[in-house]
XYZ file of C-alpha atoms in Angstrom:
688
model
C 17.694 -35.220 46.777
C 14.162 -33.770 46.796
C 14.957 -31.660 49.891
C 18.011 -30.259 48.127
C 15.920 -29.260 45.099
C 13.321 -27.580 47.334
C 15.993 -25.624 49.178
C 17.557 -24.519 45.890
C 14.173 -23.374 44.580
C 13.455 -21.386 47.752
C 16.854 -19.736 47.527
C 16.191 -18.670 43.891
C 12.820 -17.203 44.801
C 14.361 -15.374 47.753
C 17.088 -13.919 45.490
C 14.501 -12.825 42.931
C 12.375 -11.126 45.587
C 15.452 -9.398 46.965
C 16.390 -8.048 43.520
C 12.830 -6.861 42.950
C 12.746 -5.157 46.330
C 16.066 -3.444 45.528
C 14.678 -2.074 42.276
C 11.475 -0.904 43.995
C 13.377 0.711 46.858
C 15.600 2.568 44.384
C 12.519 3.863 42.562
C 10.885 5.054 45.782
C 14.040 6.847 46.813
C 14.191 8.672 43.468
C 10.671 10.151 43.780
C 10.063 13.406 45.566
C 6.792 12.397 47.208
C 6.573 9.929 50.108
C 5.235 6.438 49.480
C 2.120 6.912 51.545
C 1.104 9.830 49.316
C 1.331 7.895 46.033
C -2.404 7.197 45.880
C -4.784 10.088 45.636
C -8.540 9.822 45.889
C -9.062 11.760 42.679
C -5.940 11.001 40.647
C -3.423 8.194 41.139
C 0.220 9.051 40.413
C 2.507 6.219 39.304
C 6.169 6.288 40.178
C 7.069 3.443 37.779
C 5.641 4.969 34.625
C 8.609 3.945 32.474
C 7.311 0.378 32.533
C 4.127 1.319 30.678
C 5.814 3.095 27.788
C 8.602 0.627 27.082
C 7.756 -2.814 28.481
C 4.010 -3.113 29.201
C 0.788 -1.863 27.656
C -2.064 -0.958 29.992
C -5.276 -2.903 29.563
C -7.381 -1.574 32.419
C -7.025 0.408 35.632
C -9.514 0.475 38.489
C -8.466 2.500 41.566
C -5.610 0.339 42.913
C -5.881 -2.567 40.473
C -3.801 -2.373 37.320
C -3.746 -4.887 34.452
C -1.127 -4.694 31.693
C 0.079 -6.914 28.856
C 3.762 -7.596 28.249
C 4.965 -6.165 24.941
C 7.380 -9.085 24.477
C 5.327 -12.200 25.266
C 1.762 -10.772 25.303
C 1.109 -12.193 28.770
C -1.358 -10.264 30.962
C 0.117 -9.242 34.323
C -2.108 -8.194 37.254
C -0.610 -5.641 39.611
C -1.262 -2.582 41.708
C -0.974 1.122 41.055
C 1.187 1.447 44.167
C 3.641 -1.384 43.478
C 5.684 -2.534 40.503
C 6.683 -5.883 42.025
C 4.627 -8.139 39.753
C 5.794 -6.372 36.597
C 9.457 -6.371 37.595
C 9.253 -10.019 38.646
C 7.880 -10.935 35.234
C 10.755 -9.205 33.455
C 13.297 -10.752 35.850
C 12.003 -14.312 35.370
C 10.815 -14.301 31.746
C 12.982 -11.649 30.096
C 16.248 -11.348 32.068
C 17.969 -9.886 29.030
C 15.864 -6.723 29.382
C 17.149 -5.807 32.865
C 19.895 -3.546 31.498
C 17.401 -1.769 29.267
C 15.025 -1.437 32.220
C 17.656 0.241 34.366
C 18.578 2.687 31.604
C 14.922 3.574 31.097
C 14.527 4.115 34.824
C 17.424 6.600 34.749
C 15.732 8.622 32.010
C 12.494 8.850 34.027
C 13.941 10.277 37.241
C 12.400 13.725 36.777
C 8.974 14.224 38.475
C 7.483 15.782 35.340
C 7.504 12.360 33.699
C 5.261 10.789 36.354
C 2.064 9.466 34.802
C -1.284 10.122 36.415
C -4.238 7.781 36.327
C -6.080 9.977 33.843
C -3.095 9.941 31.478
C -2.776 6.192 31.930
C -6.420 5.681 31.023
C -5.817 7.809 27.944
C -2.898 5.556 27.050
C -5.183 2.578 27.516
C -7.647 3.843 24.905
C -4.993 5.066 22.451
C -2.118 2.601 22.589
C -3.696 -0.713 23.511
C -6.862 -0.459 21.464
C -6.386 2.245 18.803
C -9.294 0.970 16.669
C -11.756 1.715 19.440
C -11.682 5.396 18.424
C -14.980 6.279 16.793
C -14.838 7.102 13.092
C -17.330 9.217 11.230
C -19.308 7.820 8.325
C -17.423 10.093 5.938
C -14.067 8.807 7.177
C -15.144 5.170 6.868
C -16.467 5.825 3.357
C -13.180 7.428 2.324
C -11.144 4.518 3.701
C -13.285 1.880 1.997
C -13.329 3.840 -1.268
C -9.540 4.277 -1.292
C -9.080 0.561 -0.679
C -11.405 -0.366 -3.553
C -9.785 2.188 -5.855
C -6.138 1.421 -5.157
C -6.571 -2.349 -5.089
C -8.786 -2.162 -8.207
C -11.584 -4.129 -6.604
C -15.269 -4.166 -7.678
C -17.545 -1.599 -6.071
C -19.592 -4.423 -4.575
C -16.612 -5.468 -2.435
C -17.993 -3.418 0.454
C -21.086 -5.660 0.505
C -19.226 -8.970 0.609
C -19.724 -10.890 3.894
C -15.998 -11.522 4.260
C -15.209 -7.814 3.928
C -17.884 -6.899 6.465
C -16.598 -9.507 8.910
C -13.087 -8.121 8.500
C -14.159 -4.587 9.388
C -16.330 -5.735 12.286
C -13.596 -7.961 13.643
C -10.960 -5.243 13.479
C -13.174 -2.654 15.127
C -14.776 -5.095 17.567
C -18.070 -3.446 16.741
C -20.921 -5.430 15.210
C -22.953 -2.293 14.522
C -20.274 -0.286 12.710
C -21.360 1.578 9.598
C -20.182 0.039 6.306
C -21.151 1.806 3.054
C -22.838 -0.093 0.236
C -22.054 0.021 -3.477
C -24.447 2.926 -4.060
C -22.562 5.126 -1.607
C -19.233 4.122 -3.159
C -20.628 4.834 -6.630
C -21.763 8.292 -5.567
C -18.327 8.895 -4.051
C -16.735 7.824 -7.328
C -18.809 10.300 -9.357
C -18.086 13.092 -6.904
C -14.327 12.508 -6.877
C -14.178 12.212 -10.662
C -15.953 15.551 -11.117
C -13.494 17.126 -8.684
C -10.639 15.509 -10.627
C -11.854 16.955 -13.923
C -12.329 20.402 -12.394
C -8.901 20.441 -10.762
C -7.122 19.155 -13.874
C -8.932 21.678 -16.077
C -7.732 24.507 -13.827
C -4.159 23.238 -13.919
C -4.154 22.945 -17.704
C -5.604 26.440 -18.094
C -2.625 27.893 -16.209
C -0.022 26.181 -18.421
C 1.422 27.698 -21.577
C 2.294 24.369 -23.202
C 1.030 20.837 -22.743
C 1.555 17.516 -24.502
C -0.870 14.643 -25.009
C -0.454 10.990 -25.939
C -3.146 8.825 -27.519
C -3.684 5.193 -28.469
C -6.416 2.565 -28.891
C -6.675 -0.540 -26.733
C -8.928 -3.588 -27.087
C -10.046 -5.821 -24.212
C -12.975 -8.204 -23.733
C -14.182 -7.526 -27.296
C -14.341 -3.792 -26.562
C -12.191 -0.927 -27.816
C -11.097 2.015 -25.702
C -9.443 5.261 -26.701
C -6.896 6.432 -24.136
C -5.341 9.876 -23.732
C -2.884 11.310 -21.219
C -1.724 14.886 -20.666
C 1.721 16.084 -19.591
C 3.164 19.478 -18.679
C 6.274 20.872 -17.004
C 6.335 23.042 -13.911
C 8.070 26.288 -14.861
C 9.737 26.573 -11.451
C 10.866 23.066 -10.572
C 10.965 21.670 -14.153
C 9.183 18.588 -12.858
C 6.891 16.861 -15.324
C 3.332 16.121 -14.237
C 1.283 13.425 -15.952
C -2.447 12.756 -15.747
C -4.983 10.545 -17.470
C -7.463 12.466 -19.588
C -9.714 9.611 -20.615
C -10.032 5.961 -21.493
C -13.236 6.219 -23.486
C -15.175 3.499 -25.238
C -14.891 3.845 -29.000
C -17.482 1.985 -31.017
C -17.389 1.053 -34.661
C -14.433 1.087 -36.989
C -11.159 2.668 -35.893
C -11.124 5.006 -38.872
C -9.681 8.493 -38.902
C -13.093 10.174 -38.496
C -13.950 8.351 -35.267
C -10.454 9.024 -33.948
C -10.686 12.736 -34.713
C -14.147 13.056 -33.147
C -13.069 11.210 -30.002
C -9.997 13.402 -29.551
C -12.043 16.558 -30.023
C -14.657 15.380 -27.536
C -11.999 14.633 -24.893
C -10.302 17.992 -25.398
C -13.621 19.802 -25.103
C -14.390 17.929 -21.887
C -11.309 19.513 -20.285
C -11.650 22.866 -22.106
C -8.298 22.404 -23.840
C -7.480 24.692 -26.751
C -5.532 22.922 -29.492
C -3.152 25.895 -29.765
C -1.860 25.078 -26.283
C -0.882 21.509 -27.228
C 2.680 21.292 -28.504
C 2.169 17.802 -29.993
C -0.028 14.768 -29.657
C 2.203 11.686 -29.668
C 0.862 8.429 -31.126
C 2.268 5.293 -32.702
C 2.813 4.909 -36.452
C -0.671 3.589 -37.231
C -2.012 4.886 -40.537
C -5.429 5.805 -39.103
C -3.823 8.199 -36.625
C -1.651 9.713 -39.324
C -4.613 10.363 -41.612
C -6.720 11.847 -38.808
C -4.092 14.470 -38.046
C -3.369 15.179 -41.700
C -7.021 15.814 -42.469
C -8.125 17.619 -39.322
C -4.951 19.384 -38.280
C -5.608 22.964 -37.160
C -3.270 24.435 -39.795
C -4.982 22.476 -42.590
C -8.428 23.741 -41.561
C -7.192 27.287 -41.125
C -5.818 27.298 -44.643
C -8.978 25.837 -46.206
C -11.869 27.606 -44.462
C -13.268 30.366 -46.702
C -15.330 33.384 -45.824
C -18.368 34.410 -47.841
C -19.233 37.653 -46.054
C -17.431 39.740 -48.732
C -18.121 37.320 -51.590
C -14.382 36.740 -51.786
C -13.033 33.408 -52.878
C -9.787 33.811 -50.951
C -9.210 31.734 -47.849
C -7.987 32.915 -44.497
C -4.537 33.423 -46.077
C -2.908 31.304 -43.431
C 0.207 29.350 -44.341
C 0.439 25.708 -43.493
C 3.742 26.385 -41.780
C 2.287 28.970 -39.386
C 3.602 28.708 -35.844
C 1.394 27.311 -33.093
C 1.606 30.497 -31.070
C 0.060 32.497 -33.941
C -3.062 30.358 -34.212
C -5.257 32.244 -31.754
C -6.448 34.740 -34.338
C -7.083 31.953 -36.820
C -9.236 30.057 -34.342
C -11.197 33.257 -33.681
C -11.833 33.631 -37.406
C -13.060 30.055 -37.586
C -15.416 30.636 -34.656
C -16.798 33.761 -36.333
C -17.222 31.740 -39.481
C -19.266 29.171 -37.597
C -21.361 31.823 -35.851
C -22.397 33.156 -39.262
C -23.933 29.742 -39.968
C -21.704 28.930 -42.893
C -21.524 25.350 -41.604
C -24.542 23.106 -41.260
C -25.811 22.338 -37.777
C -25.240 18.605 -38.159
C -21.592 19.088 -39.046
C -19.069 19.218 -36.262
C -15.938 21.352 -36.349
C -12.972 19.096 -35.623
C -9.626 20.661 -34.772
C -6.600 18.522 -33.952
C -3.216 19.699 -32.675
C 0.178 19.026 -34.227
C 1.072 15.366 -34.509
C 4.308 13.502 -33.740
C 4.988 9.786 -34.075
C 6.444 7.823 -31.180
C 10.245 7.564 -31.483
C 10.312 4.447 -29.321
C 7.790 2.765 -31.614
C 9.945 3.622 -34.640
C 12.968 1.979 -33.008
C 10.816 -1.028 -32.235
C 9.842 -1.254 -35.923
C 13.495 -1.122 -36.934
C 14.326 -3.980 -34.563
C 11.397 -6.174 -35.613
C 10.628 -5.312 -39.250
C 13.801 -3.996 -40.847
C 16.028 -6.714 -39.377
C 13.801 -9.478 -40.743
C 14.289 -8.237 -44.323
C 17.982 -9.141 -44.436
C 18.642 -11.106 -47.600
C 22.216 -12.324 -47.056
C 22.062 -16.094 -47.024
C 24.808 -16.715 -44.447
C 23.115 -14.525 -41.860
C 19.653 -15.915 -42.576
C 20.866 -19.501 -42.202
C 22.632 -19.116 -38.881
C 19.980 -16.820 -37.415
C 17.124 -19.172 -38.257
C 18.976 -22.159 -36.850
C 19.989 -20.363 -33.637
C 16.686 -18.684 -32.915
C 14.807 -21.887 -33.703
C 16.718 -23.791 -31.022
C 16.292 -20.964 -28.525
C 12.555 -20.759 -29.196
C 12.257 -24.480 -28.511
C 14.000 -23.913 -25.176
C 11.643 -21.033 -24.296
C 8.564 -23.002 -25.351
C 9.309 -25.957 -23.104
C 9.999 -23.586 -20.191
C 6.632 -21.874 -20.605
C 4.650 -25.092 -21.111
C 6.226 -27.582 -18.732
C 6.621 -26.982 -15.006
C 8.881 -30.048 -14.755
C 11.276 -28.613 -17.336
C 11.210 -25.239 -15.626
C 12.130 -26.847 -12.292
C 15.010 -28.732 -13.881
C 16.407 -25.585 -15.481
C 16.092 -23.652 -12.233
C 17.936 -26.408 -10.362
C 20.796 -26.363 -12.859
C 21.054 -22.621 -13.516
C 19.724 -21.344 -10.161
C 17.713 -18.657 -11.955
C 14.622 -18.132 -14.079
C 14.856 -17.297 -17.775
C 12.335 -14.771 -19.140
C 10.236 -15.674 -22.171
C 9.998 -12.865 -24.773
C 6.752 -10.984 -25.381
C 5.716 -10.537 -28.990
C 4.783 -6.867 -28.675
C 7.978 -5.829 -26.862
C 11.272 -6.305 -28.685
C 13.188 -5.309 -25.518
C 12.060 -8.531 -23.899
C 13.590 -10.530 -26.775
C 16.957 -8.858 -26.343
C 16.873 -9.223 -22.550
C 16.054 -12.938 -22.854
C 18.918 -13.589 -25.264
C 21.353 -11.570 -23.172
C 20.567 -13.672 -20.095
C 21.115 -16.885 -22.050
C 24.539 -15.657 -23.154
C 25.473 -14.729 -19.582
C 24.654 -18.298 -18.411
C 26.020 -20.113 -21.457
C 27.600 -23.033 -19.575
C 24.570 -23.753 -17.403
C 22.161 -23.289 -20.314
C 24.122 -25.845 -22.348
C 23.827 -28.319 -19.478
C 20.092 -27.588 -19.122
C 19.520 -28.134 -22.860
C 21.252 -31.510 -22.597
C 19.092 -32.417 -19.594
C 15.919 -31.533 -21.515
C 17.159 -33.496 -24.549
C 16.837 -30.555 -26.886
C 18.977 -29.772 -29.912
C 22.304 -28.354 -28.763
C 23.627 -24.990 -29.898
C 26.897 -25.156 -31.796
C 29.888 -23.044 -30.840
C 29.343 -20.905 -33.951
C 25.742 -20.278 -32.871
C 26.859 -19.149 -29.418
C 29.335 -16.816 -31.123
C 26.488 -15.501 -33.254
C 24.422 -14.756 -30.146
C 27.322 -12.869 -28.582
C 27.730 -10.731 -31.701
C 23.976 -10.218 -31.858
C 23.938 -8.802 -28.321
C 26.931 -6.599 -29.128
C 25.192 -5.076 -32.157
C 21.685 -4.562 -30.787
C 22.618 -3.505 -27.238
C 22.932 0.214 -28.246
C 19.507 -0.045 -29.895
C 17.982 -1.511 -26.724
C 19.628 1.187 -24.602
C 18.270 3.915 -26.882
C 14.809 2.431 -26.696
C 14.923 2.394 -22.889
C 16.052 6.018 -22.753
C 13.287 7.293 -25.028
C 10.535 5.465 -23.133
C 11.099 7.504 -19.974
C 8.385 9.809 -18.707
C 9.660 11.895 -15.799
C 13.188 12.763 -16.922
C 12.968 12.336 -20.705
C 12.273 15.158 -23.146
C 11.965 15.577 -26.893
C 15.500 16.976 -26.831
C 16.812 13.467 -26.151
C 15.715 12.110 -29.538
C 18.284 13.649 -31.892
C 21.372 13.066 -29.667
C 20.225 9.498 -28.962
C 19.753 8.601 -32.632
C 23.046 10.183 -33.665
C 24.874 8.404 -30.858
C 23.266 5.126 -31.924
C 24.400 5.667 -35.522
C 27.964 6.389 -34.409
C 28.080 3.241 -32.279
C 26.846 1.111 -35.168
C 29.372 2.646 -37.554
C 32.211 2.021 -35.103
C 31.275 -1.614 -34.549
C 33.960 -3.745 -36.154
C 35.353 -7.310 -36.253
C 31.940 -8.810 -36.918
C 31.893 -12.290 -38.425
C 28.180 -13.090 -38.509
C 26.193 -9.900 -37.717
C 27.569 -7.344 -40.144
C 24.345 -7.568 -42.246
C 22.349 -6.945 -39.058
C 24.390 -3.841 -38.297
C 23.860 -2.546 -41.841
C 20.105 -3.238 -41.699
C 19.703 -1.248 -38.476
C 21.708 1.655 -39.934
C 19.575 1.711 -43.077
C 16.422 1.571 -40.976
C 17.578 4.598 -39.000
C 18.370 6.507 -42.183
C 14.955 5.689 -43.597
C 12.783 6.307 -40.550
C 14.695 9.173 -38.868
C 15.393 11.460 -41.833
C 14.354 14.512 -39.827
C 17.048 13.752 -37.240
C 19.905 12.725 -39.510
C 19.357 15.464 -42.114
C 18.942 18.634 -40.066
C 18.294 20.806 -43.124
C 14.757 19.431 -43.479
C 11.804 21.532 -42.227
C 10.637 18.589 -40.106
C 13.870 18.808 -38.120
C 12.936 22.088 -36.430
C 11.275 20.708 -33.239
C 14.049 18.145 -32.718
C 16.787 20.758 -33.171
C 15.268 23.400 -30.902
C 14.331 20.850 -28.233
C 17.912 19.564 -28.067
C 19.726 22.906 -28.364
C 17.564 24.488 -25.637
C 18.321 21.611 -23.262
C 21.334 22.431 -21.022
C 22.589 18.845 -21.247
C 23.089 18.976 -25.019
C 23.032 22.509 -26.487
C 25.193 22.285 -29.659
C 27.471 19.503 -28.440
C 25.583 16.790 -30.325
C 25.282 18.573 -33.689
C 27.489 17.316 -36.557
C 29.950 19.993 -37.769
C 28.195 20.473 -41.119
C 24.951 21.464 -39.339
C 26.399 23.658 -36.580
C 25.656 26.975 -38.274
C 22.168 25.888 -39.338
C 21.176 24.822 -35.842
C 22.701 27.905 -34.249
C 20.892 30.269 -36.606
C 17.600 28.453 -36.063
C 18.032 28.666 -32.293
C 18.819 32.407 -32.388
C 15.823 33.064 -34.634
C 13.511 31.181 -32.269
C 14.857 33.098 -29.268
C 14.264 36.400 -31.098
C 10.725 35.306 -31.967
C 9.929 34.365 -28.376
C 11.517 37.572 -27.133
C 9.493 39.706 -29.541
C 6.260 38.031 -28.442
C 7.083 38.688 -24.794
C 7.995 42.306 -25.504
C 4.797 42.905 -27.471
C 2.755 41.532 -24.592
C 4.638 43.809 -22.208
C 4.087 46.776 -24.489
C 0.354 46.089 -24.733
C 0.013 45.801 -20.968
C 1.938 49.041 -20.514
C -0.138 50.909 -23.077
C -3.336 49.689 -21.506
C -2.220 50.900 -18.095
C -1.063 54.331 -19.292
C -2.421 55.579 -22.591
C -1.733 59.240 -21.831
C 0.590 61.051 -24.259
C 1.591 63.652 -21.695
C 5.169 62.347 -21.488
C 5.637 61.996 -25.213
C 7.516 65.290 -25.375
C 10.355 63.961 -23.264
C 10.179 60.337 -24.478
C 9.690 60.129 -28.243
C 8.079 57.167 -29.859
C 11.457 55.921 -31.086
C 12.665 55.683 -27.512
C 9.486 53.928 -26.488
C 10.011 51.328 -29.191
C 13.589 50.885 -28.088
C 12.467 50.378 -24.511
C 9.915 47.708 -25.262
C 10.840 46.405 -28.674
C 14.588 46.072 -28.664
C 14.542 42.559 -27.304
C 16.511 41.071 -30.189
C 19.778 42.143 -28.609
C 18.750 40.685 -25.253
C 17.577 37.458 -26.901
C 20.827 37.069 -28.829
C 22.889 37.742 -25.729
C 20.942 35.206 -23.700
C 21.121 32.579 -26.443
C 24.849 32.984 -27.083
C 25.666 33.076 -23.382
C 23.596 29.947 -22.855
C 25.459 28.113 -25.610
C 28.834 29.044 -24.060
C 28.180 27.930 -20.479
C 30.572 25.388 -19.004
C 29.648 21.741 -18.843
C 29.901 21.706 -15.038
C 27.035 24.194 -14.835
C 24.630 22.025 -16.862
C 23.962 19.317 -14.296
C 20.340 20.352 -13.767
C 17.668 22.343 -15.521
C 17.523 25.139 -12.941
C 20.224 27.000 -14.832
C 17.492 27.921 -17.348
C 16.102 30.360 -14.775
C 19.066 32.601 -15.614
C 17.979 32.740 -19.266
C 14.210 33.530 -19.398
C 13.967 33.553 -23.191
C 15.847 30.259 -23.579
C 13.638 28.859 -20.829
C 10.524 29.658 -22.860
C 12.017 27.927 -25.899
C 12.810 24.903 -23.752
C 9.255 24.693 -22.404
C 7.762 25.192 -25.860
C 9.550 22.240 -27.443
C 10.553 19.947 -24.579
C 7.059 19.671 -23.145
C 6.548 17.077 -25.874
C 7.363 13.508 -24.894
C 9.408 11.408 -27.329
C 7.151 8.347 -26.956
C 3.570 7.321 -26.289
C 4.572 4.944 -23.493
C 2.455 6.756 -20.815
C -0.835 5.886 -22.505
C 0.319 2.269 -22.833
C 1.031 2.223 -19.104
C -2.501 3.494 -18.618
C -3.804 0.492 -20.540
C -1.707 -1.829 -18.367
C -3.586 -0.582 -15.313
C -6.857 -0.860 -17.228
C -6.297 -4.562 -17.880
C -6.167 -5.111 -14.109
C -9.518 -3.387 -13.638
C -11.393 -4.736 -16.665
C -10.901 -8.415 -15.890
C -13.001 -11.125 -17.607
C -15.144 -11.485 -14.482
C -16.026 -7.784 -14.659
C -17.217 -7.736 -18.257
C -20.468 -6.041 -17.172
C -18.634 -3.020 -15.784
C -20.099 0.164 -17.258
C -17.885 2.159 -19.579
C -18.241 5.398 -17.593
C -17.475 3.645 -14.315
C -14.414 1.989 -15.806
C -13.111 5.316 -17.128
C -13.631 7.021 -13.778
C -11.929 4.219 -11.868
C -8.937 4.206 -14.196
C -8.455 7.986 -14.208
C -8.661 8.246 -10.427
C -6.441 5.192 -10.004
C -3.729 6.817 -12.116
C -3.567 9.760 -9.687
C -2.901 7.440 -6.710
C 0.290 5.942 -8.153
């Protein structure tokens, strides 16, 4: 029996050697050069180069000796530069399934131009097998370490940790590699932040309209004032968003501190308040008072001049347009230069203010719905929500209960967050979708069961508030959401609530939401109010909406307002063109053949063009309104769109900034300097 096994083994080895020799002989026959000329004293040419780009990776090569590692099993194979026998034998014995791939690769490498030389092979050795061995400059290493610390929101001292140093040394296989310390990273942080401020200031200076959002955030017994800036590219209509600041604000959050902080941030980026369409904040009273007191129009109408001993003010109306404020600001600056204001007083100018539409919807869902007085609704809602809260509490406090529920329902149930009403609706909606399993889980946890009427109440509740949740999600967008979405969204929400019927339990809830919308969105529902102007023009100038959303009783009002705004924008553009033309050619030589009336018609008769553009824009087909690029065909309408739709409908971007800040300002980093934290957060926001 042993002799038979030995004979069988010898026969297998003989067959393997024969197959290897066949492959080698076929390779030699396919090369143009004879076998005895394969090795050159100066440069060795390999006729089996396909092996080292698809199956093996070269480790080292020394004249005729060649060592390579298998890409499949990582085994090191020793061979010769003149023979592929060892490498082919390894594939034949260890990876027989790769023989077909090997033959196909050999066919692709028949041409002599693909033959690898020893110098190229050595280059492959340094690049492919050990890519980290390439030397890096100190600047490159500093950039890599800094980007890691910044993006992963790690402390600056991370680069000095022994574990981090061992990681870098182990990866590079170099004990003497340069690793920057926290001072170098700190200097890099200051340098990059200064470059960030300079670049952002240049970008803002080139934009006609920008929007800002602001809010206050508290963490680790400290308060921070955050601001973001947003503007639209006039070519691609893509919105760009950047962090302006997340500055430490000390003392009380009163309107004076808020106004001073905003002014300081705007001055840091050389932003003129006339360029800001709106600053969007939540409904906090301190923000509202700050903008009422220090709004640019209020100051312009109350600053008096004493140079002529006249008691009249600057004669500026409170309703003056933002684009006409440049002269007013100049008058204020002249007033200051004449030392009519004390040196210790600071001139504070704030832009136009707009409250966050998403925050208003959140108030309707949380405040207005809790004031329902109908006893039937209050009874069933308290009973139902009390049982659900008990279910959520035990899930968040007991891992055993959570495991039981997951085993029964095969899913996790989210627990609502107090500050986000959306999370409450999402949590209830998921319970309704898994009603049968949730009932079983409640029985397993020995909690109070929900009655059939209470489950019916939850289904009606989701039916009523789902349009509200959808509206809230739409208005919290940043990249594809504009101020023009507010009015159509609110009107659509009102129509859905009015058309909701067959309600047994939640009719009071539906009425409460409708009343809350009527109370808090008067400017959207009554389009005759002066406050409705930005909402109307933002929606009408948007190709998606135009006049399609306007109720019939307000069609003529909105259309007239839109035409008037287009004429105003057109007249401003024509006056600028006329001034540039007059400055270039002030000679009256051609006045005899072109009277002044004709000149005015040439440069001032833009009302006809503006009306034509506006009316044509309103009559375009719906198929042509799929994207915003159609505005390029209507330059005047495009300017109206940019003027009003640069404003965001919500202050969600600054809240997202605070979310990133909470990951940087952890409790273990409570000694982080305020300036360093602000720089880290602003630069981190640009890497997302």
